[in-house]
């Protein structure tokens, strides 16, 4: 293009893709000058309505911004505050088997989160991941996790990954994973001397409860 040798019909699809990406980013990014505002105690980033590409790009940019800012403002010997980054549906962001992006971009994305989970603890930056498909997550990231809350899993690959990754699980706990009831989980890791079965109580008020209940087929079909 710079030397005027490129033919427009050859680069036109690329220009259209760039314009489409810019339009997508414009719908979710707003730039302002409120640098002096006190940061909130908790910030929630929701990408429910975003495309698959945005779901991979934006968490990467946000995580890099938070980690670099915290690391630059924190001395390892004098940590005054911590940052806790919690990623829900982590298999969409930390997948090591993505076919939607090039290898160089995928490696860069995984390298950043692997650096956070390996080096972040020294600076008071902690990563918590939640996923229904742990097998899809990078093995390097899974291997650096210290504590696990294991709910019901039935997929053979997920169970095999847990069997090879969590040495603190005994045979009885492993065998119980596919039969765990709703809200029941196994807690295992460095924080406990042995695996513990716990039951998480459901929030009674529906206004505070996440919209994750299964459809009551009996009640629906009865109508």
Short mmCIF file of C-alpha atoms in Angstrom, two decimals:
data_model
loop_
_atom_site.label_atom_id
_atom_site.label_comp_id
_atom_site.label_asym_id
_atom_site.label_seq_id
_atom_site.Cartn_x
_atom_site.Cartn_y
_atom_site.Cartn_z
CA UNK A 1 0.00 0.00 0.00
CA UNK A 2 2.79 2.43 0.87
CA UNK A 3 4.51 1.88 -2.49
CA UNK A 4 1.20 2.00 -4.39
CA UNK A 5 1.66 -1.57 -5.61
CA UNK A 6 -1.28 -3.12 -3.74
CA UNK A 7 -4.49 -3.65 -5.66
CA UNK A 8 -7.59 -2.42 -3.89
CA UNK A 9 -9.63 -5.53 -4.63
CA UNK A 10 -7.01 -7.65 -2.86
CA UNK A 11 -6.89 -5.59 0.34
CA UNK A 12 -10.56 -4.60 0.39
CA UNK A 13 -11.63 -7.63 2.54
CA UNK A 14 -8.92 -6.76 5.08
CA UNK A 15 -10.10 -3.15 5.27
CA UNK A 16 -13.68 -4.30 5.84
CA UNK A 17 -12.55 -6.60 8.68
CA UNK A 18 -10.59 -3.78 10.33
CA UNK A 19 -13.57 -1.45 10.10
CA UNK A 20 -15.83 -4.12 11.59
CA UNK A 21 -13.46 -4.62 14.54
CA UNK A 22 -13.30 -0.87 15.16
CA UNK A 23 -17.09 -0.67 15.19
CA UNK A 24 -17.26 -3.52 17.71
CA UNK A 25 -14.74 -1.82 19.99
CA UNK A 26 -16.60 1.49 19.74
CA UNK A 27 -19.71 -0.14 21.18
CA UNK A 28 -17.97 -1.30 24.39
CA UNK A 29 -15.17 1.25 24.99
CA UNK A 30 -15.66 4.78 26.24
CA UNK A 31 -12.61 6.98 26.85
CA UNK A 32 -12.80 9.78 29.44
CA UNK A 33 -10.45 11.91 31.56
CA UNK A 34 -11.63 10.89 35.03
CA UNK A 35 -8.18 9.78 36.22
CA UNK A 36 -8.60 11.28 39.69
CA UNK A 37 -11.60 9.18 40.66
CA UNK A 38 -11.10 6.68 43.47
CA UNK A 39 -11.18 3.13 42.04
CA UNK A 40 -14.21 1.10 43.19
CA UNK A 41 -13.88 -1.85 45.54
CA UNK A 42 -15.20 -4.20 42.84
CA UNK A 43 -15.52 -3.83 39.08
CA UNK A 44 -17.50 -6.27 36.92
CA UNK A 45 -16.75 -6.60 33.19
CA UNK A 46 -19.48 -8.41 31.29
CA UNK A 47 -18.91 -9.61 27.72
CA UNK A 48 -22.19 -11.47 27.37
CA UNK A 49 -23.31 -9.49 24.32
CA UNK A 50 -19.87 -9.35 22.67
CA UNK A 51 -18.58 -11.44 19.79
CA UNK A 52 -16.18 -14.33 20.33
CA UNK A 53 -13.21 -12.28 19.10
CA UNK A 54 -13.95 -9.46 21.55
CA UNK A 55 -14.29 -11.98 24.37
CA UNK A 56 -10.67 -12.98 23.80
CA UNK A 57 -9.20 -9.53 23.13
CA UNK A 58 -10.79 -7.39 25.86
CA UNK A 59 -10.02 -9.67 28.86
CA UNK A 60 -6.41 -9.77 27.66
CA UNK A 61 -6.17 -5.97 27.50
CA UNK A 62 -7.89 -5.50 30.86
CA UNK A 63 -5.74 -8.11 32.61
CA UNK A 64 -2.54 -6.63 31.17
CA UNK A 65 -3.55 -3.10 32.21
CA UNK A 66 -4.43 -4.15 35.77
CA UNK A 67 -1.32 -6.30 36.22
CA UNK A 68 1.14 -3.76 34.80
CA UNK A 69 -0.38 -0.89 36.81
CA UNK A 70 -0.36 -2.85 40.06
CA UNK A 71 3.16 -4.14 39.50
CA UNK A 72 4.52 -0.67 38.75
CA UNK A 73 2.90 0.80 41.89
CA UNK A 74 3.89 -2.01 44.25
CA UNK A 75 7.19 -2.80 45.85
CA UNK A 76 7.59 -6.49 46.55
CA UNK A 77 8.78 -5.84 50.12
CA UNK A 78 6.01 -3.33 50.89
CA UNK A 79 2.65 -4.56 49.53
CA UNK A 80 -0.14 -2.27 50.73
CA UNK A 81 -3.08 -3.67 48.76
CA UNK A 82 -3.93 -6.68 46.63
CA UNK A 83 -5.80 -7.19 43.37
CA UNK A 84 -7.97 -10.26 42.80
CA UNK A 85 -8.87 -10.99 39.17
CA UNK A 86 -11.73 -13.50 38.92
CA UNK A 87 -12.47 -14.96 35.47
CA UNK A 88 -15.80 -16.74 34.98
CA UNK A 89 -16.25 -19.11 32.04
CA UNK A 90 -12.46 -19.19 31.87
CA UNK A 91 -12.36 -21.80 29.09
CA UNK A 92 -13.51 -19.04 26.69
CA UNK A 93 -10.51 -16.88 27.58
CA UNK A 94 -7.73 -19.27 28.60
CA UNK A 95 -8.27 -21.96 25.98
CA UNK A 96 -5.08 -23.49 24.60
CA UNK A 97 -6.84 -25.07 21.60
CA UNK A 98 -8.43 -22.07 19.89
CA UNK A 99 -8.96 -22.27 16.13
CA UNK A 100 -10.21 -18.67 15.77
CA UNK A 101 -6.85 -16.93 16.08
CA UNK A 102 -3.27 -17.24 14.87
CA UNK A 103 -0.64 -19.06 16.90
CA UNK A 104 1.34 -15.89 17.64
CA UNK A 105 -1.68 -14.09 19.12
CA UNK A 106 -2.77 -17.20 21.05
CA UNK A 107 0.73 -17.61 22.51
CA UNK A 108 0.80 -13.95 23.53
CA UNK A 109 -2.60 -14.27 25.23
CA UNK A 110 -1.63 -17.41 27.15
CA UNK A 111 1.85 -16.07 28.03
CA UNK A 112 0.30 -13.05 29.73
CA UNK A 113 -2.07 -15.07 31.94
CA UNK A 114 0.65 -17.63 32.67
CA UNK A 115 2.91 -14.78 33.81
CA UNK A 116 0.15 -13.44 36.04
CA UNK A 117 -0.54 -16.77 37.73
CA UNK A 118 3.18 -17.55 38.16
CA UNK A 119 4.54 -14.12 39.12
CA UNK A 120 1.47 -12.26 40.40
CA UNK A 121 1.58 -13.62 43.95
CA UNK A 122 4.89 -11.82 44.59
CA UNK A 123 3.16 -8.49 43.96
CA UNK A 124 -0.18 -9.28 45.61
CA UNK A 125 -1.99 -9.95 42.33
CA UNK A 126 -4.11 -13.10 42.46
CA UNK A 127 -6.01 -14.98 39.77
CA UNK A 128 -9.16 -17.05 40.34
CA UNK A 129 -10.65 -18.99 37.44
CA UNK A 130 -14.07 -20.65 37.15
CA UNK A 131 -14.85 -23.11 34.37
CA UNK A 132 -17.13 -25.99 33.47
CA UNK A 133 -14.50 -27.31 31.04
CA UNK A 134 -11.13 -27.31 32.85
CA UNK A 135 -9.62 -29.59 30.17
CA UNK A 136 -9.78 -26.72 27.65
CA UNK A 137 -7.66 -24.41 29.82
CA UNK A 138 -3.90 -24.17 29.36
CA UNK A 139 -2.16 -26.95 31.38
CA UNK A 140 0.47 -24.44 32.57
CA UNK A 141 -2.22 -22.30 34.17
CA UNK A 142 -3.98 -25.29 35.74
CA UNK A 143 -0.68 -26.57 37.20
CA UNK A 144 -0.07 -23.28 39.04
CA UNK A 145 -3.38 -23.28 40.91
CA UNK A 146 -3.06 -23.89 44.66
CA UNK A 147 -6.65 -24.51 45.77
CA UNK A 148 -9.61 -26.10 43.99
CA UNK A 149 -13.39 -26.06 44.42
CA UNK A 150 -14.51 -29.06 42.37
CA UNK A 151 -18.18 -29.36 41.46
CA UNK A 152 -19.82 -32.16 39.47
CA UNK A 153 -17.91 -33.16 36.33
CA UNK A 154 -18.74 -36.09 34.06
CA UNK A 155 -16.57 -35.53 30.98
CA UNK A 156 -13.74 -38.08 30.78
CA UNK A 157 -11.16 -35.51 29.66
CA UNK A 158 -12.01 -33.16 32.52
CA UNK A 159 -11.80 -36.00 35.04
CA UNK A 160 -8.49 -37.17 33.58
CA UNK A 161 -7.08 -33.64 33.83
CA UNK A 162 -8.11 -33.41 37.50
CA UNK A 163 -6.63 -36.82 38.19
CA UNK A 164 -3.27 -35.76 36.72
CA UNK A 165 -3.21 -32.24 38.19
CA UNK A 166 -4.46 -32.40 41.80
CA UNK A 167 -2.23 -34.68 43.88
CA UNK A 168 -4.11 -33.90 47.11
CA UNK A 169 -7.26 -35.74 45.98
CA UNK A 170 -7.72 -39.27 47.31
CA UNK A 171 -9.46 -42.09 45.43
CA UNK A 172 -12.73 -41.66 47.31
CA UNK A 173 -12.92 -37.95 46.44
CA UNK A 174 -12.07 -38.60 42.78
CA UNK A 175 -14.76 -41.26 42.48
CA UNK A 176 -17.39 -38.92 43.97
CA UNK A 177 -16.91 -36.07 41.47
CA UNK A 178 -19.36 -37.36 38.78
CA UNK A 179 -22.11 -37.91 41.38
CA UNK A 180 -21.95 -34.62 43.32
CA UNK A 181 -25.33 -33.00 43.85
CA UNK A 182 -26.20 -29.40 42.99
CA UNK A 183 -24.29 -26.97 45.22
CA UNK A 184 -22.00 -29.66 46.60
CA UNK A 185 -18.27 -29.47 45.92
CA UNK A 186 -14.92 -30.85 47.03
CA UNK A 187 -12.38 -28.36 48.38
CA UNK A 188 -8.78 -29.45 48.02
CA UNK A 189 -5.38 -27.81 47.90
CA UNK A 190 -2.61 -26.28 49.96
CA UNK A 191 -5.06 -24.53 52.31
CA UNK A 192 -6.33 -27.87 53.67
CA UNK A 193 -4.63 -30.94 55.01
CA UNK A 194 -7.19 -33.21 53.30
CA UNK A 195 -10.11 -32.88 50.82
CA UNK A 196 -13.35 -31.57 52.34
CA UNK A 197 -16.91 -31.99 51.03
CA UNK A 198 -19.03 -28.85 51.46
CA UNK A 199 -22.58 -27.87 50.54
CA UNK A 200 -23.10 -24.29 49.32
CA UNK A 201 -26.48 -22.95 50.41
CA UNK A 202 -28.69 -21.39 47.75
CA UNK A 203 -29.51 -17.69 48.05
CA UNK A 204 -33.15 -17.51 49.07
CA UNK A 205 -34.01 -14.13 47.57
CA UNK A 206 -34.31 -14.47 43.81
CA UNK A 207 -33.40 -10.80 43.32
CA UNK A 208 -29.87 -11.55 44.58
CA UNK A 209 -29.59 -14.98 42.97
CA UNK A 210 -27.81 -15.36 39.60
CA UNK A 211 -30.02 -16.46 36.68
CA UNK A 212 -28.49 -19.92 36.41
CA UNK A 213 -31.32 -22.22 37.53
CA UNK A 214 -32.22 -25.15 35.31
CA UNK A 215 -35.56 -25.10 33.54
CA UNK A 216 -38.24 -26.98 35.48
CA UNK A 217 -39.41 -29.25 32.66
CA UNK A 218 -42.17 -30.85 34.74
CA UNK A 219 -43.71 -27.49 35.55
CA UNK A 220 -43.25 -26.24 31.96
CA UNK A 221 -44.72 -29.29 30.24
CA UNK A 222 -47.58 -29.48 32.73
CA UNK A 223 -48.74 -26.07 31.54
#
